[in-house]
Structure formats: C-alpha cells, structure tokens
Coordinates of C-alpha atoms in Angstrom, one line a residue:
Chain A
X22 CA 41.8 3.5 5.9
X23 CA 39.7 4.9 2.8
X24 CA 42.2 7.2 1.6
X25 CA 45.0 4.3 1.5
X26 CA 42.9 2.6 -0.6
X27 CA 41.7 5.3 -3.1
X28 CA 45.7 5.9 -3.2
X29 CA 46.3 2.1 -4.0
X30 CA 43.2 2.2 -6.2
X31 CA 45.3 5.5 -8.3
X32 CA 48.6 3.5 -8.2
X33 CA 46.7 0.5 -9.8
X34 CA 44.8 2.6 -12.3
X35 CA 48.1 4.3 -13.4
X36 CA 49.8 1.0 -13.8
X37 CA 47.3 -0.6 -16.0
X38 CA 47.0 2.5 -17.9
X39 CA 50.7 2.9 -18.4
X40 CA 50.7 -1.0 -19.4
X41 CA 48.0 -0.7 -21.7
X42 CA 49.5 2.5 -22.9
X43 CA 52.5 0.6 -23.9
X44 CA 50.7 -1.6 -25.8
X45 CA 48.8 1.1 -27.4
X46 CA 51.6 2.8 -28.4
X47 CA 52.9 -0.3 -30.2
X48 CA 49.6 -1.2 -31.9
X49 CA 49.3 2.7 -32.9
X50 CA 52.8 2.3 -34.6
X51 CA 51.3 -0.2 -36.4
X52 CA 48.6 2.1 -37.4
X53 CA 50.5 5.0 -38.0
X54 CA 52.7 3.0 -40.5
X55 CA 49.4 1.9 -42.3
X56 CA 47.9 5.1 -42.6
X57 CA 50.7 7.9 -42.5
X58 CA 54.2 8.2 -42.6
X59 CA 54.7 9.8 -38.8
X60 CA 57.4 9.0 -36.7
X61 CA 56.6 6.1 -34.1
X62 CA 56.4 8.1 -30.8
X63 CA 57.4 5.1 -28.7
X64 CA 58.6 7.1 -25.8
X65 CA 56.2 8.6 -24.1
X66 CA 58.1 10.4 -21.6
X67 CA 59.2 13.1 -23.7
X68 CA 57.2 15.9 -24.7
X69 CA 55.0 16.5 -27.9
X70 CA 57.0 17.5 -31.1
X71 CA 55.2 20.7 -31.6
X72 CA 56.1 21.2 -28.2
X73 CA 52.7 21.8 -26.3
X74 CA 53.3 22.0 -22.5
X75 CA 53.0 19.4 -20.0
X76 CA 52.9 15.6 -21.1
X77 CA 49.5 14.2 -21.7
X78 CA 48.6 10.4 -21.7
X79 CA 48.3 9.2 -25.2
X80 CA 44.7 8.4 -25.9
X81 CA 43.6 4.7 -25.7
X82 CA 42.1 3.5 -28.6
X83 CA 38.6 1.9 -27.4
X84 CA 38.8 -1.8 -27.6
X85 CA 36.4 -4.4 -29.3
X86 CA 32.7 -3.6 -27.9
X87 CA 31.8 -6.6 -25.5
X88 CA 28.7 -7.3 -27.6
X89 CA 31.3 -8.7 -30.1
X90 CA 32.5 -11.4 -27.5
X91 CA 29.1 -12.3 -26.5
X92 CA 28.3 -15.9 -27.0
X93 CA 24.6 -16.3 -27.6
X94 CA 23.9 -18.8 -24.6
X95 CA 25.5 -16.4 -22.6
X96 CA 24.1 -15.9 -18.7
X97 CA 22.7 -12.8 -19.3
X98 CA 22.4 -12.1 -15.3
X99 CA 26.1 -11.9 -14.9
X100 CA 26.3 -9.2 -17.6
X101 CA 23.5 -6.9 -15.9
X102 CA 23.7 -8.3 -12.2
X103 CA 21.8 -5.3 -11.0
X104 CA 20.4 -1.8 -12.2
X105 CA 22.6 0.1 -14.2
X106 CA 22.4 2.5 -17.1
X107 CA 22.4 1.6 -20.5
X108 CA 25.7 0.8 -21.8
X109 CA 25.6 0.5 -25.6
X110 CA 28.6 -1.7 -25.9
X111 CA 27.1 -4.2 -23.2
X112 CA 23.7 -4.9 -24.9
X113 CA 23.9 -6.5 -28.1
X114 CA 20.7 -5.2 -29.4
X115 CA 20.4 -2.9 -32.5
X116 CA 18.5 -0.4 -30.6
X117 CA 17.6 2.9 -32.3
X118 CA 15.6 5.7 -30.1
X119 CA 15.1 9.5 -30.4
X120 CA 13.8 11.9 -32.8
X121 CA 14.7 10.7 -36.4
X122 CA 16.5 13.2 -38.5
X123 CA 14.8 14.6 -41.5
X124 CA 14.3 12.0 -44.0
X125 CA 16.3 9.6 -41.8
X126 CA 16.1 7.2 -39.1
X127 CA 16.3 7.1 -34.7
X128 CA 20.1 7.9 -33.7
X129 CA 21.5 4.6 -33.2
X130 CA 22.5 3.6 -29.6
X131 CA 26.3 4.5 -29.8
X132 CA 26.2 7.7 -27.7
X133 CA 22.7 8.0 -27.4
X134 CA 21.7 9.9 -24.1
X135 CA 18.1 9.1 -24.6
X136 CA 18.5 5.4 -24.3
X137 CA 20.5 6.4 -20.9
X138 CA 18.0 8.6 -19.7
X139 CA 15.2 6.2 -19.3
X140 CA 14.8 3.7 -17.0
X141 CA 16.0 -0.1 -18.3
X142 CA 14.6 -3.1 -16.9
X143 CA 17.7 -4.8 -18.2
X144 CA 18.6 -6.4 -15.1
X145 CA 14.9 -7.9 -14.4
X146 CA 14.7 -10.6 -17.5
X147 CA 12.6 -13.2 -16.7
X148 CA 15.6 -15.6 -16.1
X149 CA 17.1 -12.7 -13.5
X150 CA 13.3 -12.7 -11.8
X151 CA 13.3 -16.4 -11.8
X152 CA 16.4 -16.5 -9.8
X153 CA 15.8 -14.0 -7.4
X154 CA 12.4 -15.5 -7.1
X155 CA 13.9 -18.8 -6.0
X156 CA 16.3 -17.4 -3.6
X157 CA 13.2 -15.5 -2.0
X158 CA 10.8 -18.6 -1.7
X159 CA 12.0 -19.9 1.6
X160 CA 11.2 -16.7 3.1
X161 CA 7.4 -16.6 2.3
X162 CA 5.2 -18.7 4.2
X163 CA 1.6 -20.3 2.8
X164 CA -1.6 -19.0 3.2
X165 CA -3.7 -21.1 5.2
X166 CA -5.9 -23.1 2.7
X167 CA -8.9 -23.3 4.8
X168 CA -9.3 -19.8 4.1
X169 CA -10.1 -19.8 0.2
X170 CA -12.9 -17.8 0.0
X171 CA -13.7 -14.1 1.2
X172 CA -16.8 -15.5 3.2
X173 CA -15.0 -17.6 5.2
X174 CA -12.5 -15.0 5.8
X175 CA -15.4 -12.4 6.8
X176 CA -16.9 -14.8 9.2
X177 CA -13.4 -16.1 11.0
X178 CA -11.6 -12.7 11.0
X179 CA -14.3 -10.0 10.5
X180 CA -12.1 -6.6 11.7
X181 CA -10.3 -5.6 8.7
X182 CA -7.5 -2.9 9.7
X183 CA -6.7 -0.9 6.6
X184 CA -3.2 1.0 6.3
X185 CA -1.2 2.9 3.4
X186 CA 2.4 3.0 2.5
X187 CA 4.1 5.2 0.3
X188 CA 7.5 4.9 -1.5
X189 CA 8.7 8.1 -3.7
X190 CA 11.7 9.7 -4.3
X191 CA 12.2 13.3 -2.6
X192 CA 14.3 14.6 0.0
X193 CA 12.0 13.0 2.9
X194 CA 11.2 9.5 2.8
X195 CA 8.0 10.1 5.4
X196 CA 4.8 10.6 4.2
X197 CA 2.2 11.9 7.2
X198 CA -0.4 10.1 5.3
X199 CA 0.9 6.8 6.2
X200 CA -0.4 6.9 9.8
X201 CA -3.9 7.0 8.7
X202 CA -5.9 3.9 9.7
X203 CA -9.1 2.7 8.7
X204 CA -11.0 0.1 10.9
X205 CA -13.7 -1.7 8.9
X206 CA -16.5 -4.3 10.9
X207 CA -19.7 -5.7 10.3
X208 CA -21.8 -5.1 13.1
X209 CA -23.6 -8.2 13.0
X210 CA -20.3 -10.2 14.0
X211 CA -20.7 -8.3 17.6
X212 CA -23.5 -10.0 19.8
X213 CA -25.8 -6.9 20.2
X214 CA -29.2 -6.9 21.5
X215 CA -31.6 -4.7 20.1
X216 CA -31.3 -1.8 22.4
X217 CA -27.3 -2.0 22.0
X218 CA -27.5 -2.2 18.7
X219 CA -29.7 1.0 18.3
X220 CA -27.6 2.5 20.8
X221 CA -24.5 2.0 19.1
X222 CA -26.2 3.2 15.9
X223 CA -26.6 6.4 17.3
X224 CA -23.0 6.8 18.8
X225 CA -21.6 6.1 15.7
X226 CA -23.8 8.3 13.5
X227 CA -22.1 8.8 10.2
X228 CA -19.7 6.0 10.2
X229 CA -22.2 3.2 9.7
X230 CA -23.4 2.3 6.1
X231 CA -26.9 0.6 6.2
X232 CA -26.3 -0.8 2.6
X233 CA -23.2 -3.1 3.9
X234 CA -23.6 -3.1 7.6
X235 CA -20.4 -1.8 7.9
X236 CA -18.8 0.4 10.7
X237 CA -15.8 2.3 9.4
X238 CA -13.5 4.0 12.1
X239 CA -11.1 6.4 10.7
X240 CA -8.1 7.0 13.0
X241 CA -5.5 9.7 11.9
X242 CA -5.3 12.0 15.2
X243 CA -2.2 10.0 16.7
X244 CA 1.5 10.4 14.7
X245 CA 2.5 6.8 14.5
X246 CA 0.4 4.1 12.8
X247 CA 0.7 1.7 15.6
X248 CA -0.7 4.7 18.0
X249 CA -3.7 4.9 15.2
X250 CA -4.3 1.1 15.3
X251 CA -4.5 0.7 19.0
X252 CA -6.8 4.1 19.6
X253 CA -9.1 2.5 16.8
X254 CA -9.2 -0.9 18.5
X255 CA -9.9 0.8 21.8
X256 CA -12.7 3.0 20.4
X257 CA -14.5 -0.1 19.1
X258 CA -14.2 -1.6 22.7
X259 CA -15.6 1.5 24.2
X260 CA -18.6 1.6 21.7
X261 CA -19.3 -2.0 22.2
X262 CA -19.5 -1.6 26.1
X263 CA -21.2 1.7 26.0
X264 CA -23.8 0.4 23.8
X265 CA -25.0 -2.5 26.1
X266 CA -25.2 -0.1 29.2
X267 CA -28.6 1.8 29.7
X268 CA -28.4 5.0 31.4
X269 CA -31.1 6.9 33.5
X270 CA -31.7 9.7 30.9
X271 CA -32.4 6.6 27.9
X272 CA -35.9 6.7 29.7
X273 CA -36.6 10.2 28.1
X274 CA -36.5 8.7 24.6
X275 CA -39.6 10.5 23.0
X276 CA -41.5 9.5 19.8
X277 CA -38.9 11.8 17.7
X278 CA -35.8 9.9 18.7
X279 CA -37.5 6.4 17.6
X280 CA -35.7 5.1 14.9
X281 CA -38.5 3.1 13.6
X282 CA -42.0 3.6 13.3
X283 CA -44.5 2.1 15.6
X284 CA -48.5 1.9 15.6
X285 CA -49.1 1.3 19.3
X286 CA -50.0 4.8 20.8
X287 CA -49.7 7.0 17.5
X288 CA -51.9 9.4 15.9
X289 CA -53.2 7.0 13.2
X290 CA -54.3 4.0 15.8
X291 CA -56.1 7.2 17.7
X292 CA -57.8 8.1 14.4
X293 CA -58.8 4.8 13.1
X294 CA -60.4 3.9 16.6
X295 CA -62.2 7.0 16.5
X296 CA -63.7 6.4 13.2
X297 CA -64.3 3.1 13.7
X298 CA -66.1 3.4 17.0
X299 CA -68.2 6.3 15.3
X300 CA -69.0 3.8 12.5
X301 CA -70.5 1.1 15.1
X302 CA -72.5 3.8 17.2
X303 CA -74.1 4.8 14.0
X304 CA -74.7 1.5 12.8
X305 CA -75.8 -0.8 15.6
X306 CA -76.1 2.3 18.4
X307 CA -73.8 0.4 21.1
X308 CA -70.4 1.3 22.5
X309 CA -67.7 -1.4 21.5
X310 CA -64.5 -1.4 23.3
X311 CA -61.5 -0.3 21.6
X312 CA -59.6 -3.6 22.8
X313 CA -62.3 -6.0 20.8
X314 CA -61.7 -3.4 17.6
X315 CA -57.8 -3.8 17.9
X316 CA -58.4 -7.5 17.7
X317 CA -60.0 -7.3 14.6
X318 CA -58.3 -8.9 11.4
X319 CA -58.6 -5.7 9.4
X320 CA -57.8 -3.4 11.9
X321 CA -54.4 -5.7 11.8
X322 CA -54.0 -5.3 8.3
X323 CA -54.4 -1.4 8.4
X324 CA -52.0 -1.2 11.1
X325 CA -49.2 -3.2 9.2
X326 CA -49.7 -1.4 5.7
X327 CA -49.3 1.9 7.7
X328 CA -46.3 0.8 9.6
X329 CA -44.5 -0.5 6.1
X330 CA -45.4 2.9 4.7
X331 CA -44.0 4.8 7.4
X332 CA -40.9 2.7 7.6
X333 CA -39.8 1.9 3.8
X334 CA -41.3 5.0 2.4
X335 CA -43.5 5.1 -0.5
X336 CA -43.4 2.9 -3.4
X337 CA -45.8 0.8 -5.7
X338 CA -46.2 -2.2 -3.3
X339 CA -46.7 -0.3 -0.3
X340 CA -49.1 2.1 -1.4
X341 CA -51.1 -1.0 -2.8
X342 CA -51.0 -2.6 0.5
X343 CA -52.3 0.7 2.2
X344 CA -55.4 1.0 -0.3
X345 CA -56.6 -2.6 0.2
X346 CA -56.1 -2.2 3.9
X347 CA -58.3 0.9 4.0
X348 CA -60.9 -0.6 1.6
X349 CA -61.1 -3.3 3.7
X350 CA -61.5 -1.5 7.2
X351 CA -64.0 1.1 6.0
X352 CA -65.8 -1.7 3.9
X353 CA -65.7 0.4 0.8
Chain B
X1 CA 5.0 -19.2 12.6
X2 CA 6.3 -16.0 11.0
X3 CA 9.7 -16.0 8.7
X4 CA 11.5 -13.1 9.2
X5 CA 13.1 -11.5 6.2
X6 CA 17.2 -12.0 6.3
X7 CA 18.0 -10.7 3.0
X8 CA 21.5 -11.0 1.8
X9 CA 22.3 -9.9 -1.8
X10 CA 25.0 -12.6 -2.3
X11 CA 21.9 -15.3 -2.9
X12 CA 20.1 -13.3 -5.5
X13 CA 22.9 -11.7 -7.4
X14 CA 26.1 -12.8 -8.9
X15 CA 29.1 -11.6 -6.6
X16 CA 30.9 -9.0 -8.3
X17 CA 34.0 -9.2 -9.0
X18 CA 35.2 -5.5 -9.3
X19 CA 35.4 -2.8 -7.1
X20 CA 33.0 -0.4 -9.1
X21 CA 29.9 -3.0 -8.7
X22 CA 30.8 -3.5 -4.9
X23 CA 30.5 0.2 -4.5
X24 CA 27.2 0.6 -6.4
X25 CA 26.0 -2.0 -4.5
X26 CA 27.0 -0.4 -1.4
X27 CA 25.4 2.9 -2.1
X28 CA 22.3 1.0 -3.4
X29 CA 22.3 -0.5 0.4
X30 CA 22.7 2.9 1.9
X31 CA 19.9 4.4 0.5
X32 CA 17.5 1.4 0.7
X33 CA 18.2 1.4 4.3
X34 CA 17.0 4.6 5.0
X35 CA 14.1 3.8 2.8
X36 CA 13.3 0.8 4.8
X37 CA 13.8 2.3 8.2
X38 CA 11.0 4.8 7.1
X39 CA 8.1 2.0 6.7
X40 CA 5.9 3.0 9.6
X41 CA 4.5 -0.4 9.8
X42 CA 7.7 -1.9 10.9
X43 CA 8.9 1.1 12.6
X44 CA 12.5 0.0 12.9
X45 CA 15.2 2.1 14.3
X46 CA 17.9 1.4 12.0
X47 CA 21.6 2.0 13.3
X48 CA 23.8 2.1 10.0
X49 CA 27.2 1.6 10.5
X50 CA 29.7 1.6 7.6
X51 CA 32.9 0.1 8.4
X52 CA 35.5 0.3 5.9
X53 CA 36.6 -0.8 2.8
X54 CA 34.2 -2.9 0.3
X55 CA 33.2 -5.2 3.3
X56 CA 30.6 -5.1 5.8
X57 CA 27.3 -3.2 5.4
X58 CA 25.6 -4.0 8.6
X59 CA 22.3 -2.6 9.1
X60 CA 20.7 -3.7 12.7
X61 CA 17.3 -2.4 13.2
X62 CA 15.8 -3.0 16.7
X63 CA 11.7 -3.3 16.2
X64 CA 9.2 -3.0 19.1
X65 CA 8.8 -5.0 22.2
X66 CA 6.1 -7.5 20.4
X67 CA 8.0 -9.1 17.7
X68 CA 11.4 -10.7 17.5
X69 CA 12.5 -10.6 13.8
X70 CA 15.4 -8.8 12.7
X71 CA 16.5 -7.3 9.3
X72 CA 20.4 -8.2 9.0
X73 CA 22.0 -7.6 5.7
X74 CA 25.4 -9.3 5.6
X75 CA 28.7 -8.9 3.7
X76 CA 28.5 -9.3 -0.4
X77 CA 31.6 -11.6 -0.2
X78 CA 30.7 -13.9 2.5
X79 CA 29.3 -16.8 1.1
X80 CA 27.6 -18.2 4.5
X81 CA 24.0 -19.5 4.5
X82 CA 21.2 -17.3 5.1
X83 CA 19.3 -17.4 8.5
X84 CA 15.6 -17.8 8.4
X85 CA 14.6 -16.9 11.9
X86 CA 10.9 -18.7 12.6
X87 CA 9.3 -16.4 15.4
X88 CA 6.3 -17.9 17.5
X89 CA 4.4 -14.4 16.8
X90 CA 1.6 -15.8 14.5
X91 CA 1.6 -14.3 11.1
X92 CA -0.7 -11.5 9.9
X93 CA -3.0 -12.4 7.2
X94 CA -3.4 -10.0 4.9
X95 CA -7.1 -9.9 2.7
X96 CA -6.1 -8.0 -0.1
X97 CA -2.8 -5.7 -0.9
X98 CA -3.2 -3.1 -3.6
X99 CA -0.3 -1.4 -4.9
X100 CA -0.9 1.9 -7.3
X101 CA 2.3 3.0 -9.4
X102 CA 2.4 6.5 -10.8
X103 CA 4.4 7.5 -13.2
X104 CA 5.0 10.0 -15.9
X105 CA 6.0 7.3 -18.8
X106 CA 3.8 4.7 -19.8
X107 CA 6.3 2.6 -21.2
X108 CA 8.1 2.3 -18.1
X109 CA 4.7 1.5 -16.1
X110 CA 4.2 -1.4 -18.6
X111 CA 7.8 -2.9 -18.2
X112 CA 7.3 -2.7 -14.1
X113 CA 3.7 -4.3 -14.5
X114 CA 4.9 -7.4 -16.5
X115 CA 7.8 -7.5 -13.5
X116 CA 5.3 -7.3 -10.8
X117 CA 2.9 -9.7 -11.9
X118 CA 5.9 -12.2 -12.9
X119 CA 7.2 -11.9 -9.6
X120 CA 4.0 -12.2 -7.7
X121 CA 3.3 -15.7 -10.1
X122 CA 7.0 -16.9 -9.3
X123 CA 6.1 -16.3 -5.8
X124 CA 2.8 -18.0 -6.1
X125 CA 0.6 -15.1 -5.2
X126 CA -2.6 -14.6 -6.2
X127 CA -3.3 -11.8 -8.4
X128 CA -7.3 -10.4 -8.6
X129 CA -7.0 -8.1 -11.2
X130 CA -4.6 -5.7 -12.8
X131 CA -5.6 -2.5 -14.4
X132 CA -5.3 1.0 -15.7
X133 CA -7.0 3.7 -13.9
X134 CA -7.2 6.9 -16.2
X135 CA -4.5 9.1 -16.3
X136 CA -4.7 12.6 -14.8
X137 CA -3.4 15.6 -16.7
X138 CA -2.3 18.6 -14.6
X139 CA -2.6 21.9 -16.9
X140 CA -1.3 25.3 -16.5
X141 CA -1.4 28.1 -18.4
X142 CA 1.6 31.0 -17.9
X143 CA 2.4 34.3 -19.8
X144 CA 5.0 33.5 -22.5
X145 CA 6.7 37.0 -22.6
X146 CA 8.5 38.2 -19.3
X147 CA 6.9 41.6 -19.9
X148 CA 3.3 42.7 -21.2
X149 CA 1.9 40.4 -24.1
X150 CA -1.3 39.4 -22.1
X151 CA -2.8 37.7 -25.0
X152 CA 0.2 35.2 -25.5
X153 CA 0.5 32.3 -23.5
X154 CA 1.9 28.9 -23.0
X155 CA 0.2 26.0 -21.9
X156 CA 2.2 23.1 -20.1
X157 CA 0.8 20.0 -19.0
X158 CA 1.7 17.0 -16.9
X159 CA 0.6 13.7 -17.2
X160 CA 0.3 11.4 -14.3
X161 CA -0.3 7.5 -15.5
X162 CA -1.3 5.0 -13.1
X163 CA -1.1 1.2 -12.8
X164 CA -2.9 -0.8 -10.1
X165 CA -2.2 -4.5 -9.3
X166 CA -4.6 -6.1 -6.9
X167 CA -3.2 -9.1 -4.9
X168 CA -5.3 -11.4 -2.3
X169 CA -4.7 -13.7 0.2
X170 CA -1.2 -13.4 1.6
X171 CA 0.5 -13.7 4.4
X172 CA 2.1 -11.0 6.6
X173 CA 5.6 -12.3 5.5
X174 CA 5.0 -13.2 1.8
X175 CA 3.6 -10.0 1.8
X176 CA 6.8 -8.3 3.8
X177 CA 9.3 -10.7 1.1
X178 CA 7.4 -9.5 -2.1
X179 CA 6.8 -5.5 -1.1
X180 CA 10.6 -5.4 -0.3
X181 CA 11.8 -7.1 -3.7
X182 CA 9.1 -5.0 -5.7
X183 CA 10.1 -1.6 -4.1
X184 CA 13.9 -2.0 -4.4
X185 CA 13.7 -2.7 -7.9
X186 CA 11.2 0.1 -8.1
X187 CA 12.8 2.3 -11.3
X188 CA 13.7 5.9 -11.0
X189 CA 10.6 8.5 -11.7
X190 CA 7.9 6.0 -10.5
X191 CA 6.4 6.1 -7.2
X192 CA 4.0 3.7 -5.4
X193 CA 1.3 3.6 -2.7
X194 CA 0.6 0.1 -1.1
X195 CA -2.7 -0.5 0.6
X196 CA -3.1 -3.5 2.8
X197 CA -5.9 -4.9 4.4
X198 CA -5.4 -7.0 7.4
X199 CA -7.8 -9.4 8.9
X200 CA -8.1 -9.8 12.6
X201 CA -10.3 -11.9 14.8
X202 CA -12.8 -10.2 17.3
X203 CA -10.7 -9.8 20.1
X204 CA -11.7 -11.2 23.3
X205 CA -12.9 -8.0 25.2
X206 CA -15.3 -7.6 22.9
X207 CA -17.1 -10.7 23.0
X208 CA -19.1 -10.3 26.1
X209 CA -20.7 -6.9 27.6
X210 CA -18.8 -6.4 31.1
X211 CA -22.0 -5.0 32.4
X212 CA -23.2 -8.5 32.9
X213 CA -21.9 -9.6 36.1
X214 CA -22.5 -6.1 37.5
X215 CA -25.8 -5.0 36.0
X216 CA -26.2 -2.1 38.6
X217 CA -23.3 0.0 37.9
X218 CA -23.5 3.9 36.8
X219 CA -21.0 6.9 37.0
X220 CA -17.6 5.0 37.6
X221 CA -17.8 2.6 35.2
X222 CA -16.1 4.8 32.8
X223 CA -13.2 4.0 35.3
X224 CA -13.3 0.7 34.3
X225 CA -13.0 0.9 31.0
X226 CA -9.3 2.3 31.6
X227 CA -8.4 -1.2 32.4
X228 CA -9.0 -2.1 28.6
X229 CA -6.4 0.5 27.2
X230 CA -3.7 -1.6 25.5
X231 CA -0.1 -1.1 26.9
X232 CA 1.1 1.1 24.7
X233 CA -1.4 3.5 24.1
X234 CA -0.4 6.9 22.8
X235 CA -0.8 8.7 25.8
X236 CA 2.5 7.5 27.2
X237 CA 4.5 7.4 23.8
X238 CA 3.5 10.4 22.2
X239 CA 6.9 12.1 23.3
X240 CA 8.8 9.2 23.1
X241 CA 8.2 7.3 20.3
X242 CA 8.7 10.6 17.8
X243 CA 12.6 9.9 18.3
X244 CA 12.0 6.6 16.7
X245 CA 11.3 8.1 13.4

C-alpha cells in the first residue's frame, strides 16, 4: 500500500515538475532573449549542446517568495500551524542572525543556518495559544471554590503526596527517579494520645520535623510509582496503629529513654528536699515531713524553673527564672 | 467528576491540505505517543497501530483498573466532534505543580516561559511565582595536545539555565490538559521536571486505632495488619507490572 502511494507521489511529482519545466523553459526563453543570444532550448528531451552525458532536468528558477504575497491581516496560524523549521521565504520579518562580518552586519535570513538551528516559536504566537486554549478549555475542570486558602486545604486534606515527572530527549523515555514518592503529613491531624504520640516519634526517628510538625515518608524501594504510593500509605497506617499499641516491654522504660524531663523522683528533687530538711532542722530543731515541704510555693516555683531549664535549654529567661526561684527557696 | 482527555488535533490546528504536513503530524504523534506511554503516573500500556496512508493513527491505551478514562487520538481529517468522557471517579486535587525547565539557551527559555505563562492564564490556572534559579556551570579542563605539552590545556564549560514556574490549586484533569499541552510544545534542547503535590484526605483506616475493641491483644496482631494492605500491593505485582513499562 505504502509503495503504491509513494509511486503515485513520484509520478505526481514528475508530472508537476514536467509541467512547470515547460512553463519555466518558456520564461527562460524570454529571459535568455533579454540577457543573451542563446538559442532557445525549448525541447529538453534532447541532450545538451556541448554533449554532456544523460539529460538533466533544467533547473527551475525559484518563484516569488511567499512573503511578497502575504496580506497584512492574514491568519498567521495557517502559515505555521505546527512546529516547523524556520523558512526564510515564509517569515516576512527582516531578521538577521550570526556573527557580523568585519565592519558589517549579521548575515541576512536567506540561507542562514543559525536561524534554522535554533528552535523557533513561530507556531506559538499569542493568537495560536489563544486558539489552542479555547479548544482545550472543555477538558479542564474547576478548582472547588471552597478551598481557596492553603490553611483550608491543610485542614481538610492533610496528607500530601509528592511525585516528580521527567521529560527529556534521549535514547530512553524512562527516568528511574520518577518512581520516588514523598508522603508528608502533619501529626496534629491524627488523633493520637500522649503515649501514642511519643511512640510514633520514636518509631519514626529522623523523618519527623519538629518545627513544622511534619512527618515525611520517602518511598523508593518499589519499581513503580503506584506501588511506592501504596507502600507509603501502608507504612502510615501501620505506624498509626502500632503507636496506639502498648507492648509489655514498654514498662521497662528508664529515665534515659524519657523524652522530657520530669522533676518528680529526680536527683534535683532529692537534693532540694535534703537541703530544706537540714535547714529546717538547724533552725527549728524539728523533723518536717517531706510532703509538706513539697507543697510550699517556693518549692513549686523551683520545680518549674528546673523543668523549664532542662527541657528548653539555657537562655536568658530560663536562667533568670532559676535564679529567682533559688533565691526565694533558700531565703537569700 | 473527572474529564478524560480525548485530544484531537483537528480542533487545535488547521487541517493541513498537503501531504508533507500530515506526514510530519504523524511523526509527531508517533514520538509523542511513546513519550506519553512513559508517564508513570498514568501507567498506560500503549498499543500503537499505524495503519496505511495518511489516515488513522489510533493510540489506544489501557489504564489500570481504577480509572476508566482513555486516550484517543482520532484521524486528522475527520470532522467528528470530540468526546469528553466524564467518569465517576473523583478528581485528584493538586495543591502545587512546579515546572522546572532546564536548557542551554536562555533566549529559548524566555520564549518558553512566555508561552507557558500565557497558556496558564488562558486556561485560568493560578500562577504562584515564576523565577529563575541561578545557572549551573560544569567546567572541565583537558589537555590541548594529543601528546605531551602538559602545561597547555583547554577549558570548556557547559551552562545549564533554569526557569521555575509554580502553579497552585489545580484539579487533576486541568493539570493533565495543561501539562500535555505544554510538554508537547517543549522545544528541542529543553528538559522539564514536573513536581506535583497531590492532596488527600485522611483515609478511613487511620481515623480510629483498631485496638480499641480488643485492648488485650498482643502477638497475633501483626496478622491483623495484613488486612489493611491495599489490593495491588507490590508483593503480588513486582513480576507482572514490569511488563507494562
């Protein structure tokens, strides 16, 4: 089928060329008459006069370039409907490109390879873009108007799945990095009690960002993106349910495993109580009960300041608070 | 509702009257069909059938079970109206779509940026910001001569310019349409990376912990978790799905 059509094309082409050739030879006759006294070569079936071998088709003169015939209000999208190389006879602009000759200007557009090499956007003029978008509009859907701000989106749709597509030219269309999926979620959007939250943080480790309260799961172990997405959701589910479970060995949690500092049963409490008891004994000579000491306001303030110092770290305000508390407790 | 993309070029381009243009169209379709069969987020298995002459290039793609939308490119010369299929599946919501375009020529990047921003405006997509990350220069130093002359070298550099266009609040269908349009018109010499951030609701199985009904379970609970595996979990699909690439 294809061979038939190609033969048909060729025959068509030959006919065309033959037809034009005849016309051109006629016009060439007039040219030749004007310019020189060559005898008219009307009959191209015969070999050349100087006996060069087989008959060659006479060279057609190029016609008038299309730019001469273009009206000012033409439809440019018809001239360049799709991406095409630069045709100097179809673009009515006096473009010059290339390195200028010494003391001259850049070369003109006719026969300019630089203009052909560079990708052109002649098929994507604003008029063409508008036409394309008009045709594409029926396929688009509207964004729900209720979700106009990021905060609302985060509230209703807290799970974000990020993935990347790659488009480039090369021997292969595939890019293995396209399978990587990042799942980001804010832990405040789940219902986790205190124990569950602590356990979740321990399970997750480095994937949690404390400043933004975001858990990021990166899934890249499966070869396809859909598989990685499914695996990330599965991981999230498992983490959530595991963090609600309390295992038997969790009772063996030591002070070193604790995430926050708590003053009860700490060496600081013991030391403070010892000091206070000895102070009381020295002053009044009686044995005070430790529980009563704990209830004193100054001791509570001291407890707050120490807890804050240990949890938040050293800073101006925490040190000041500690100093004030110590002065009050020891009556300095 | 999700509008599937049935793109027919007879709508967007004027119908070419000569053979040469249709042949170039066909070549375009061929290469682009291959590109789109590579998009892993759609995962189509494109069976490309090229029938005779200048006519039909039918690209049928079979998408996985979940969605029922299809790609269909009809003949260039048919004037049948386009079919917009609306499926029942809810549209994905993309909070952010970030296009990073890389190239060696800054003028081409400028033109492409103008094209992309204009297309986004025409389609009614919010453009968050358009900025130019600093260029990367990869330099290498090689010996100038084939033999000896170690002190004389030649230095080359490769400049990669970037342009980043961030769009926000797109639906899945709109993003598909826009990205396909913009990627089909990506000029030679440019590469693109598209990062999409899709939003999802908290799924039902994460709302409540499942231990509430059975507080005294321990070891065998791991078995229960397997019930929550999604249907096409990779353990079954590793061998089979590789063929679909």
